[in-house]
Short mmCIF file of C-alpha atoms in Angstrom, two decimals:
data_model
loop_
_atom_site.label_atom_id
_atom_site.label_comp_id
_atom_site.label_asym_id
_atom_site.label_seq_id
_atom_site.Cartn_x
_atom_site.Cartn_y
_atom_site.Cartn_z
CA GLU A 1 145.02 24.59 -51.99
CA THR A 2 148.63 25.57 -51.83
CA HIS A 3 149.29 29.08 -50.67
CA SER A 4 152.94 29.30 -50.40
CA SER A 5 153.11 33.09 -49.90
CA VAL A 6 151.42 32.64 -46.37
CA PRO A 7 153.70 31.39 -43.55
CA SER A 8 153.16 27.79 -42.58
CA ARG A 9 151.34 26.88 -39.42
CA SER A 10 152.98 24.13 -37.49
CA ILE A 11 150.14 22.70 -35.13
CA VAL A 12 149.80 19.19 -33.78
CA ALA A 13 146.23 18.00 -34.17
CA PRO A 14 144.46 16.94 -30.83
CA ALA A 15 143.90 13.24 -30.31
CA SER A 16 140.22 13.65 -29.47
CA TRP A 17 137.34 14.89 -31.60
CA ARG A 18 134.83 17.44 -30.61
CA GLY A 19 131.01 17.18 -30.98
CA PRO A 20 128.58 14.19 -30.69
CA ARG A 21 129.10 12.31 -33.90
CA ARG A 22 128.59 8.73 -34.77
CA GLU A 23 131.71 6.60 -34.65
CA THR A 24 133.10 4.40 -37.44
CA SER A 25 136.46 2.68 -37.66
CA ALA A 26 138.87 2.34 -40.36
CA PRO A 27 141.39 -0.58 -40.44
CA LEU A 28 144.95 0.33 -40.81
CA GLY A 29 146.92 -2.86 -40.87
CA HIS A 30 147.67 -3.40 -37.15
CA GLN A 31 146.34 0.02 -36.16
CA ARG A 32 142.77 1.43 -35.86
CA ILE A 33 142.01 4.98 -36.04
CA THR A 34 138.42 6.24 -34.79
CA PHE A 35 136.54 8.79 -36.84
CA ARG A 36 133.35 10.57 -35.88
CA PRO A 37 132.02 11.74 -39.41
CA ARG A 38 128.96 13.90 -39.77
CA PRO A 39 125.79 11.74 -39.82
CA ARG A 40 124.66 11.24 -43.39
CA ARG A 41 121.41 12.65 -44.55
CA ALA A 42 118.61 10.26 -44.84
CA ALA A 43 118.22 10.77 -48.51
CA HIS A 44 119.72 12.83 -51.39
CA PRO A 45 117.92 15.55 -53.20
CA PRO A 46 116.84 14.75 -56.58
CA PHE A 47 119.38 15.41 -59.18
CA ALA A 48 118.94 16.67 -62.75
CA PRO A 49 118.58 14.09 -65.44
CA SER A 50 122.05 15.00 -66.98
CA LEU A 51 123.83 13.65 -63.79
CA ARG A 52 124.30 10.03 -63.38
CA ARG A 53 125.32 7.84 -60.71
CA PHE A 54 128.70 5.82 -60.73
CA ASP A 55 128.44 2.66 -62.99
CA ARG A 56 131.40 0.54 -63.17
CA LYS A 57 132.72 -0.28 -66.53
CA ALA A 58 135.89 -1.16 -68.34
CA MET A 59 138.54 1.35 -66.93
CA VAL A 60 142.09 2.09 -66.04
CA LYS A 61 143.18 0.28 -62.76
CA VAL A 62 144.76 3.04 -60.72
CA THR A 63 147.74 2.02 -58.54
CA THR A 64 149.75 5.33 -58.69
CA ILE A 65 148.55 8.76 -57.81
CA CYS A 66 150.28 12.08 -57.41
CA CYS A 67 148.94 15.38 -56.27
CA ILE A 68 150.54 18.72 -57.35
CA GLY A 69 149.90 21.09 -54.42
CA ALA A 70 150.49 20.18 -50.67
CA GLY A 71 147.97 22.83 -49.26
CA TYR A 72 144.62 22.57 -47.40
CA VAL A 73 142.99 20.53 -50.03
CA GLY A 74 145.81 18.46 -51.62
CA GLY A 75 147.38 17.26 -48.25
CA PRO A 76 144.12 16.01 -46.45
CA THR A 77 142.48 14.60 -49.57
CA MET A 78 145.61 12.51 -50.56
CA ALA A 79 146.09 11.31 -46.91
CA MET A 80 142.36 9.93 -46.97
CA ILE A 81 142.92 8.31 -50.31
CA ALA A 82 146.04 6.56 -48.97
CA LEU A 83 144.38 5.46 -45.81
CA LYS A 84 141.30 4.08 -47.59
CA CYS A 85 143.32 2.62 -50.61
CA PRO A 86 146.50 0.86 -49.33
CA HIS A 87 146.93 -0.67 -52.69
CA ILE A 88 147.52 2.77 -54.26
CA LYS A 89 150.83 4.62 -53.92
CA VAL A 90 149.98 8.37 -53.36
CA THR A 91 152.72 11.02 -53.57
CA VAL A 92 152.04 14.70 -52.86
CA VAL A 93 154.37 16.98 -54.36
CA ASP A 94 154.93 20.83 -54.00
CA ILE A 95 157.85 23.30 -54.98
CA SER A 96 158.07 24.61 -51.54
CA GLN A 97 160.72 22.61 -49.65
CA PRO A 98 159.63 24.07 -46.11
CA ARG A 99 156.19 22.84 -46.65
CA ILE A 100 157.17 19.42 -47.75
CA ASP A 101 159.49 19.19 -44.81
CA ALA A 102 156.68 20.08 -42.53
CA TRP A 103 154.61 17.30 -44.11
CA ASN A 104 157.28 14.88 -43.35
CA SER A 105 157.71 16.05 -39.83
CA ASP A 106 155.78 15.56 -36.47
CA GLU A 107 154.35 18.99 -36.88
CA LEU A 108 152.14 19.44 -39.99
CA PRO A 109 151.97 22.52 -41.77
CA ILE A 110 148.16 22.90 -41.37
CA TYR A 111 145.84 22.36 -38.38
CA GLU A 112 142.92 20.00 -38.97
CA PRO A 113 141.48 17.83 -36.30
CA GLY A 114 142.23 14.24 -36.99
CA LEU A 115 144.72 14.90 -39.85
CA ASP A 116 147.73 14.08 -37.75
CA GLU A 117 146.63 10.58 -37.04
CA VAL A 118 145.73 9.73 -40.64
CA VAL A 119 149.08 11.17 -42.03
CA LYS A 120 151.09 9.34 -39.56
CA ALA A 121 149.31 6.10 -40.18
CA CYS A 122 150.14 5.97 -43.95
CA ARG A 123 153.29 8.09 -44.33
CA GLY A 124 156.26 6.14 -45.46
CA LYS A 125 154.02 3.12 -46.46
CA ASN A 126 151.88 4.34 -49.40
CA LEU A 127 151.70 8.09 -48.67
CA PHE A 128 154.79 10.22 -49.60
CA PHE A 129 155.67 13.85 -49.68
CA SER A 130 158.35 15.10 -52.00
CA THR A 131 159.60 18.14 -54.08
CA ASP A 132 160.35 15.88 -57.03
CA VAL A 133 157.48 17.05 -59.15
CA ALA A 134 158.67 15.64 -62.43
CA GLY A 135 159.49 12.20 -60.94
CA ALA A 136 155.97 11.93 -59.54
CA ILE A 137 154.31 13.03 -62.62
CA ARG A 138 156.31 10.34 -64.82
CA GLU A 139 155.36 7.43 -62.56
CA SER A 140 151.76 8.42 -61.87
CA GLN A 141 148.65 7.18 -63.84
CA MET A 142 146.30 9.75 -62.23
CA ILE A 143 147.49 13.36 -61.39
CA PHE A 144 145.38 15.67 -59.11
CA VAL A 145 146.00 19.44 -59.42
CA SER A 146 145.34 21.26 -56.13
CA VAL A 147 147.40 24.56 -56.62
CA ASN A 148 146.14 28.01 -55.61
CA THR A 149 143.79 29.93 -57.86
CA PRO A 150 143.60 33.37 -56.02
CA THR A 151 141.75 36.38 -57.38
CA LYS A 152 143.75 38.28 -59.93
CA LYS A 153 145.11 41.58 -58.31
CA THR A 154 146.01 43.32 -61.71
CA GLY A 155 145.03 43.35 -65.23
CA LEU A 156 141.79 42.18 -66.83
CA GLY A 157 139.32 40.93 -64.33
CA SER A 158 141.35 42.37 -61.55
CA GLY A 159 139.63 41.71 -58.14
CA LYS A 160 137.08 39.27 -59.46
CA ALA A 161 138.69 36.86 -62.03
CA ALA A 162 140.54 33.73 -60.93
CA ASP A 163 144.32 33.73 -61.60
CA LEU A 164 145.13 30.45 -63.21
CA THR A 165 149.02 31.06 -63.34
CA TYR A 166 149.68 28.25 -61.06
CA TRP A 167 147.45 25.85 -62.90
CA GLU A 168 148.84 26.62 -66.27
CA SER A 169 152.41 26.14 -64.90
CA ALA A 170 151.22 22.71 -63.38
CA ALA A 171 149.76 21.83 -66.84
CA ARG A 172 152.99 22.78 -68.67
CA THR A 173 154.98 20.69 -66.26
CA ILE A 174 152.83 17.68 -66.63
CA ALA A 175 152.82 17.97 -70.36
CA ALA A 176 156.84 18.08 -70.36
CA GLU A 177 157.16 15.03 -68.26
CA SER A 178 154.42 12.69 -69.44
CA LYS A 179 155.58 9.79 -71.50
CA ASP A 180 152.33 7.75 -71.16
CA ASN A 181 148.52 8.42 -70.82
CA LYS A 182 147.55 10.48 -67.91
CA ILE A 183 144.24 11.14 -66.13
CA ILE A 184 144.34 14.84 -65.03
CA VAL A 185 141.95 15.77 -62.09
CA GLU A 186 141.05 19.31 -61.39
CA LYS A 187 140.96 19.71 -57.55
CA SER A 188 141.34 23.39 -57.50
CA THR A 189 138.28 25.64 -57.71
CA VAL A 190 138.43 26.99 -61.23
CA PRO A 191 136.20 28.88 -63.77
CA VAL A 192 133.80 27.05 -65.95
CA ARG A 193 135.42 25.61 -69.12
CA THR A 194 139.03 25.78 -67.51
CA ALA A 195 139.54 22.09 -68.59
CA GLU A 196 139.05 23.07 -72.22
CA ALA A 197 141.88 25.70 -71.96
CA ILE A 198 144.24 23.14 -69.90
CA GLU A 199 143.59 20.38 -72.44
CA LYS A 200 145.08 22.74 -75.25
CA VAL A 201 148.00 23.47 -73.03
CA LEU A 202 148.73 19.87 -72.37
CA LYS A 203 148.50 18.83 -76.05
CA ARG A 204 150.45 21.63 -77.43
CA ASN A 205 153.40 21.05 -74.96
CA CYS A 206 153.72 17.38 -74.93
CA SER A 207 156.66 16.06 -77.06
CA ASP A 208 154.86 12.75 -77.69
CA ALA A 209 151.75 13.20 -79.68
CA THR A 210 150.51 9.71 -78.93
CA VAL A 211 150.13 10.62 -75.19
CA GLN A 212 146.31 10.95 -74.27
CA PHE A 213 145.25 13.25 -71.42
CA ASP A 214 141.79 12.81 -69.92
CA ILE A 215 140.68 15.62 -67.87
CA LEU A 216 138.31 15.34 -65.10
CA SER A 217 136.68 17.77 -62.55
CA ASN A 218 136.43 16.54 -59.10
CA PRO A 219 135.69 19.65 -56.92
CA GLU A 220 136.17 19.51 -53.22
CA PHE A 221 133.35 20.23 -50.78
CA LEU A 222 135.43 20.34 -47.47
CA ALA A 223 134.84 22.51 -44.72
CA GLU A 224 137.99 23.52 -42.65
CA GLY A 225 137.75 22.12 -39.11
CA THR A 226 135.75 19.10 -40.23
CA ALA A 227 137.77 18.06 -43.35
CA ILE A 228 138.70 14.58 -42.16
CA SER A 229 135.10 13.79 -41.23
CA ASP A 230 134.05 15.23 -44.56
CA LEU A 231 136.32 13.12 -46.43
CA THR A 232 135.41 10.05 -44.45
CA ALA A 233 131.75 10.30 -44.99
CA PRO A 234 131.22 12.84 -47.74
CA ASP A 235 127.55 13.90 -48.86
CA ARG A 236 128.58 13.20 -52.26
CA VAL A 237 131.49 12.91 -54.70
CA LEU A 238 131.16 14.75 -57.95
CA ILE A 239 133.20 13.72 -60.94
CA GLY A 240 132.92 15.61 -64.15
CA GLY A 241 134.30 14.34 -67.49
CA LYS A 242 133.63 13.87 -71.20
CA ILE A 243 130.96 11.34 -70.42
CA GLU A 244 129.71 11.58 -73.93
CA ASN A 245 132.62 9.54 -75.26
CA GLU A 246 133.95 6.16 -74.30
CA ALA A 247 137.50 7.55 -73.26
CA GLY A 248 136.04 10.21 -71.13
CA GLN A 249 133.64 7.77 -69.44
CA ALA A 250 136.59 5.32 -68.77
CA ALA A 251 138.46 7.96 -67.03
CA VAL A 252 135.49 9.10 -65.01
CA ASP A 253 134.98 5.42 -63.93
CA ALA A 254 138.70 5.01 -63.07
CA LEU A 255 138.32 8.04 -60.44
CA ALA A 256 135.08 6.74 -59.17
CA GLU A 257 136.57 3.31 -58.62
CA VAL A 258 139.15 4.92 -56.30
CA TYR A 259 136.44 6.68 -54.18
CA ALA A 260 134.40 3.46 -54.20
CA ASN A 261 136.93 1.97 -51.85
CA TRP A 262 135.01 3.82 -48.94
CA VAL A 263 132.26 5.93 -50.39
CA PRO A 264 128.82 4.29 -51.29
CA LYS A 265 128.35 4.11 -54.98
CA ASP A 266 125.05 5.96 -54.92
CA GLN A 267 126.88 8.97 -53.57
CA ILE A 268 129.30 9.11 -56.33
CA ILE A 269 127.73 11.25 -59.00
CA THR A 270 129.14 12.00 -62.52
CA ALA A 271 128.32 14.89 -64.84
CA ASN A 272 129.72 16.70 -67.73
CA LEU A 273 132.84 18.70 -67.14
CA TRP A 274 131.15 22.01 -67.31
CA SER A 275 128.51 21.21 -64.81
CA ALA A 276 130.95 19.78 -62.26
CA GLU A 277 133.18 22.81 -62.66
CA LEU A 278 130.28 25.23 -62.05
CA SER A 279 128.76 23.23 -59.29
CA LYS A 280 131.62 24.18 -56.97
CA LEU A 281 131.25 27.81 -57.45
CA ALA A 282 127.55 27.47 -57.22
CA ALA A 283 127.79 25.65 -53.83
CA ASN A 284 129.87 28.09 -52.24
CA ALA A 285 127.78 31.02 -53.53
CA PHE A 286 124.69 29.41 -52.17
CA LEU A 287 126.20 28.76 -48.75
CA ALA A 288 127.56 32.24 -48.53
CA GLN A 289 124.30 33.77 -49.61
CA ARG A 290 122.44 32.01 -46.55
CA ILE A 291 125.06 33.56 -44.19
CA SER A 292 124.72 37.04 -45.76
CA SER A 293 120.86 36.52 -45.60
CA ILE A 294 120.82 35.84 -41.81
CA ASN A 295 123.41 38.65 -41.17
CA ALA A 296 121.11 40.92 -43.07
CA MET A 297 118.25 40.01 -40.78
CA SER A 298 120.43 40.55 -37.83
CA ALA A 299 120.74 44.20 -38.50
CA LEU A 300 117.00 44.28 -38.83
CA CYS A 301 116.48 42.39 -35.67
CA GLU A 302 118.72 44.98 -33.78
CA ALA A 303 116.67 47.83 -35.10
CA THR A 304 113.31 46.29 -34.30
CA GLY A 305 114.03 44.56 -30.83
CA ALA A 306 113.80 41.13 -32.49
CA ASP A 307 116.16 38.26 -31.64
CA VAL A 308 118.00 36.69 -34.64
CA ALA A 309 118.64 33.52 -32.99
CA GLN A 310 114.96 33.03 -32.49
CA VAL A 311 114.26 34.11 -36.15
CA ALA A 312 116.93 31.63 -37.40
CA HIS A 313 115.51 28.76 -35.42
CA SER A 314 111.90 29.58 -36.68
CA ILE A 315 112.84 29.53 -40.31
CA GLY A 316 115.33 26.71 -39.84
CA THR A 317 112.49 24.45 -38.74
CA ASP A 318 110.93 24.83 -42.13
CA SER A 319 111.93 21.60 -44.03
CA ARG A 320 112.29 23.70 -47.17
CA ILE A 321 115.02 25.89 -45.68
CA GLY A 322 116.62 23.80 -42.92
CA PRO A 323 118.80 25.15 -40.05
CA LYS A 324 122.35 24.94 -41.55
CA PHE A 325 124.42 28.15 -42.10
CA LEU A 326 121.80 30.24 -40.39
CA ASN A 327 124.07 31.41 -37.52
CA ALA A 328 124.44 35.25 -37.56
CA SER A 329 127.92 36.43 -37.15
CA VAL A 330 130.38 39.13 -37.80
CA GLY A 331 130.84 37.81 -41.38
CA PHE A 332 131.96 34.84 -43.36
CA GLY A 333 135.77 34.23 -44.31
CA GLY A 334 138.04 31.57 -45.61
CA SER A 335 139.83 30.94 -48.86
CA CYS A 336 136.68 30.11 -50.84
CA PHE A 337 133.55 32.01 -50.27
CA GLN A 338 134.42 35.41 -51.46
CA LYS A 339 136.96 34.30 -54.06
CA ASP A 340 134.32 32.00 -55.67
CA ILE A 341 131.39 34.43 -55.53
CA LEU A 342 133.54 37.12 -57.25
CA ASN A 343 134.80 34.64 -59.78
CA LEU A 344 131.12 33.49 -60.40
CA ALA A 345 129.97 37.09 -60.85
CA TYR A 346 132.71 37.87 -63.24
CA ILE A 347 131.78 34.86 -65.32
CA CYS A 348 128.31 36.25 -65.33
CA GLU A 349 129.52 39.59 -66.54
CA CYS A 350 131.60 38.05 -69.29
CA HIS A 351 128.28 36.33 -70.50
CA GLY A 352 126.47 39.62 -70.42
CA LEU A 353 124.45 38.68 -67.37
CA LYS A 354 124.77 41.86 -65.52
CA GLU A 355 121.73 41.41 -63.31
CA VAL A 356 122.95 37.91 -62.18
CA ALA A 357 126.43 39.29 -61.50
CA ASP A 358 124.83 42.21 -59.36
CA TYR A 359 123.05 39.65 -57.43
CA TRP A 360 125.96 37.69 -56.41
CA TYR A 361 128.14 40.86 -55.83
CA SER A 362 125.56 41.94 -53.31
CA VAL A 363 126.26 38.71 -51.24
CA VAL A 364 129.79 39.97 -50.84
CA GLY A 365 128.62 43.65 -50.11
CA MET A 366 126.41 42.43 -47.33
CA ASN A 367 129.29 40.66 -45.75
CA ASP A 368 131.54 43.88 -45.83
CA TYR A 369 128.71 45.79 -44.45
CA GLN A 370 128.42 43.34 -41.44
CA LYS A 371 131.92 43.74 -40.60
CA SER A 372 131.95 47.52 -40.95
CA ARG A 373 128.73 47.58 -38.77
CA PHE A 374 130.35 45.67 -36.06
CA VAL A 375 133.14 48.12 -35.90
CA ARG A 376 130.86 51.09 -35.87
CA ARG A 377 128.91 49.39 -33.01
CA VAL A 378 132.16 49.03 -30.96
CA VAL A 379 133.23 52.58 -31.47
CA SER A 380 129.73 54.13 -30.66
CA ALA A 381 129.09 52.00 -27.65
CA MET A 382 132.39 53.10 -26.17
CA PHE A 383 131.45 56.73 -26.15
CA ASN A 384 132.66 57.19 -29.70
CA THR A 385 136.30 57.00 -28.72
CA ILE A 386 138.48 54.08 -28.64
CA ARG A 387 141.87 55.86 -29.17
CA ASN A 388 144.52 54.24 -27.03
CA LYS A 389 141.89 51.83 -25.43
CA LYS A 390 143.03 48.31 -25.16
CA ILE A 391 140.56 46.00 -26.94
CA ALA A 392 141.18 42.24 -26.62
CA MET A 393 140.51 40.34 -29.74
CA LEU A 394 139.73 36.61 -28.96
CA GLY A 395 140.05 34.49 -32.00
CA PHE A 396 141.73 35.52 -35.29
CA ALA A 397 141.11 32.37 -37.58
CA PHE A 398 138.02 32.75 -39.74
CA LYS A 399 136.42 29.83 -37.90
CA LYS A 400 137.20 27.42 -35.10
CA ASP A 401 139.18 24.19 -35.42
CA THR A 402 141.49 25.69 -38.08
CA GLY A 403 144.49 27.97 -38.12
CA ASP A 404 143.42 29.42 -41.52
CA THR A 405 143.18 33.17 -41.62
CA ARG A 406 142.44 33.75 -45.26
CA GLU A 407 139.74 36.44 -45.62
CA THR A 408 138.90 36.24 -41.81
CA PRO A 409 136.56 38.97 -40.70
CA ALA A 410 139.12 39.69 -37.91
CA ILE A 411 141.39 41.38 -40.47
CA ASP A 412 138.92 43.99 -41.55
CA VAL A 413 137.44 44.44 -38.13
CA GLY A 414 140.96 44.73 -36.56
CA LYS A 415 141.86 47.47 -39.17
CA GLY A 416 138.78 49.28 -38.58
CA LEU A 417 139.49 49.45 -34.84
CA ILE A 418 143.01 50.47 -35.34
CA GLU A 419 142.06 53.30 -37.78
CA ASP A 420 140.02 54.57 -34.86
CA GLY A 421 143.14 54.39 -32.66
CA ALA A 422 142.58 51.34 -30.62
CA GLN A 423 145.46 49.17 -29.21
CA LEU A 424 144.43 45.41 -30.15
CA ALA A 425 145.46 42.47 -27.87
CA ILE A 426 145.03 39.35 -29.94
CA TYR A 427 144.81 35.74 -28.74
CA ASP A 428 144.03 32.82 -30.92
CA PRO A 429 144.74 29.17 -29.80
CA GLN A 430 145.91 28.10 -33.26
CA VAL A 431 147.13 31.30 -35.23
CA LYS A 432 150.90 32.25 -34.61
CA GLU A 433 152.10 35.65 -34.38
CA ASP A 434 153.89 35.83 -37.77
CA GLN A 435 150.70 34.98 -39.52
CA ILE A 436 148.91 37.84 -37.88
CA ALA A 437 151.79 40.14 -38.85
CA TYR A 438 151.45 38.87 -42.45
CA ASP A 439 147.57 39.60 -42.38
CA MET A 440 147.89 42.91 -40.48
CA GLU A 441 150.95 44.19 -42.43
CA GLY A 442 151.84 47.84 -41.43
CA MET A 443 149.67 47.88 -38.36
CA MET A 444 151.63 45.79 -35.91
CA GLY A 445 152.66 48.90 -33.96
CA ASN A 446 148.96 48.88 -32.65
CA ILE A 447 148.88 45.03 -32.12
CA THR A 448 150.24 42.90 -29.28
CA CYS A 449 149.87 39.12 -29.71
CA TYR A 450 149.48 36.96 -26.49
CA LYS A 451 149.93 33.32 -25.97
CA THR A 452 147.06 33.26 -23.31
CA ALA A 453 143.70 34.93 -23.21
CA LYS A 454 144.30 36.00 -19.58
CA GLU A 455 147.25 38.06 -20.76
CA ALA A 456 145.27 39.60 -23.58
CA LEU A 457 142.22 40.52 -21.29
CA GLN A 458 144.43 42.04 -18.41
CA ASP A 459 143.31 45.76 -18.22
CA ALA A 460 141.40 45.64 -21.46
CA HIS A 461 138.46 48.06 -21.97
CA ALA A 462 136.52 45.60 -24.11
CA VAL A 463 136.68 42.12 -25.61
CA THR A 464 135.56 41.12 -29.10
CA ILE A 465 134.61 37.56 -29.92
CA MET A 466 135.90 37.09 -33.48
CA THR A 467 136.07 33.24 -33.73
CA GLU A 468 133.79 30.63 -32.12
CA TRP A 469 136.49 28.61 -30.26
CA ASP A 470 134.82 26.37 -27.78
CA GLU A 471 137.28 27.32 -25.04
CA PHE A 472 135.95 30.85 -24.90
CA LYS A 473 132.62 29.49 -23.66
CA SER A 474 134.30 27.78 -20.64
CA TYR A 475 136.35 30.71 -19.35
CA ASP A 476 135.72 32.21 -15.93
CA TRP A 477 134.08 35.53 -17.01
CA LYS A 478 133.71 36.80 -13.51
CA GLU A 479 137.46 36.53 -13.21
CA ILE A 480 137.96 38.24 -16.40
CA TYR A 481 135.66 41.03 -15.30
CA ASP A 482 137.79 41.72 -12.33
CA VAL A 483 140.89 42.38 -14.35
CA MET A 484 139.26 44.48 -17.08
CA GLN A 485 138.84 48.24 -17.10
CA LYS A 486 135.27 49.68 -16.14
CA PRO A 487 132.84 49.79 -17.72
CA ALA A 488 133.90 46.46 -19.29
CA PHE A 489 132.38 45.71 -22.74
CA VAL A 490 131.78 42.32 -24.44
CA PHE A 491 130.99 42.46 -28.21
CA ASP A 492 130.24 38.94 -29.26
CA GLY A 493 130.58 38.69 -32.87
CA ARG A 494 129.89 34.88 -32.95
CA LEU A 495 126.92 34.53 -30.54
CA ILE A 496 128.60 31.89 -28.46
CA LEU A 497 128.44 33.42 -24.86
CA ASP A 498 125.85 33.39 -22.22
CA HIS A 499 124.81 37.05 -22.37
CA ASP A 500 122.52 37.24 -19.55
CA HIS A 501 125.12 35.69 -17.20
CA LEU A 502 127.65 38.24 -18.51
CA ARG A 503 125.33 41.13 -17.60
CA GLU A 504 124.69 39.69 -14.19
CA ILE A 505 128.50 39.87 -13.68
CA GLY A 506 128.57 43.50 -14.72
CA PHE A 507 129.67 43.40 -18.54
CA ILE A 508 127.99 45.82 -20.93
CA VAL A 509 127.11 43.27 -23.72
CA TYR A 510 126.61 43.77 -27.43
CA ALA A 511 125.44 40.53 -29.18
CA LEU A 512 124.89 40.70 -32.92
CA GLY A 513 121.23 40.55 -33.98
CA LYS A 514 120.02 40.71 -30.20
CA PRO A 515 118.07 43.49 -28.53
CA ILE A 516 120.52 46.35 -27.70
CA ASP A 517 121.70 46.78 -24.24
CA PRO A 518 119.99 49.93 -22.51
CA PHE A 519 123.59 51.20 -21.69
CA ILE A 520 124.72 50.99 -25.23
CA LYS A 521 121.46 52.70 -26.47
CA SER A 522 122.09 55.55 -24.09
CA ALA A 523 125.84 55.91 -25.04
CA GLU A 524 124.75 56.06 -28.75
CA GLY A 525 122.24 58.68 -27.91
CA ALA A 526 119.42 56.46 -28.78
#
């Protein structure tokens, strides 16, 4: 999604992939690019009778597509469509000239493994980036809208409801520039029944009453860091539309035909508009709920001497539960989870479902508790005073393999440590200093950003692991111990390090959800 108020990140994606994944190849004329997508699950779960699989019928043959919004969703999604559909001209438009310039450069505005190769394979052939929003709308048969839908900061629903200002502005522009029928695709995450409101805006603002707008919901289920593999081999593609009438069904089938160029037809699922819109919010709420659940268990594990990793493995082997999203951590982040849960809870409130809303609010509350609990542990372990102590923060992005810092736990943890007087030394391999300054506005007097971990760790009293970057696991921790103040503390908020090895070196180690180190117990007076 577009987030123009946040400084762009100019990072070149690495040529190689991380992780053992099955390889497939995609032809690119005279080029070949190798992807390692996630293995597909053996079988899909059963779907409700109201959902139906893609069924090819008479439809519009799409040859021109434009996407309004050149952000984390619009850019990669359109690049993959262009790669897999060389017969379709794809134009990505945005009002931000610097962002479009970056998409047209050798350094893309977002970091995503594999994205660089895909964009460069198609750009200038059937993939274009432009600020000519009106021109792209006029020439396109299908228009994806992938603009930012942040949480409202003021007014009715402040702090909970989705702000659809950018969406409505895009709709008005589409209406003003459309001279023939258009298929409008919701790609942004929006509240249920947004399509109904947008349809009214489109019809009331189009000068030509004969122009027909068919609105579809096609929510994205991408995970930052694996977006290209997610797009290459998705678990499912969900398309919602007015499948109860012929025109709506034809529009749904037109979009399904685009995806059918590389996605198996039995993985293209259609539903009515409202079910598709709600499915995105529900999916993120369920995933976040699992994280908050295991984080709640991590607090109990510390209190009882249990090991959260062992508990997670035990319950994850239950086929009814499964192992995914059961990694205890300092908390979830990213642009979607908190925003979508708050939006879902607000919708529940608007429909008088207070108890349902409170349940979902508690998921966010547990996430906040986990971050504040981590800060309290750092302070109490270091003899209840961290004033003027240098604390190295390894990682600032909300997860590895991305430069995205939206809602990253590092922000709240960093602010909590600074409020207690700490001097932060931050290193992240993909997050630039200007982004950290934006996120930590007003606190940079207590923050120094470093280009290497070695500099950040020199003379530090403690190190906090805030992002699960693979490189942190490969460091020479004996060498790090030698250059730190003593006692040297490690606070592992991602459970990625070898804690026994660190203790052998001499570190005092706190690992979320693990039995508490005797030194820390004594420091806390336990």
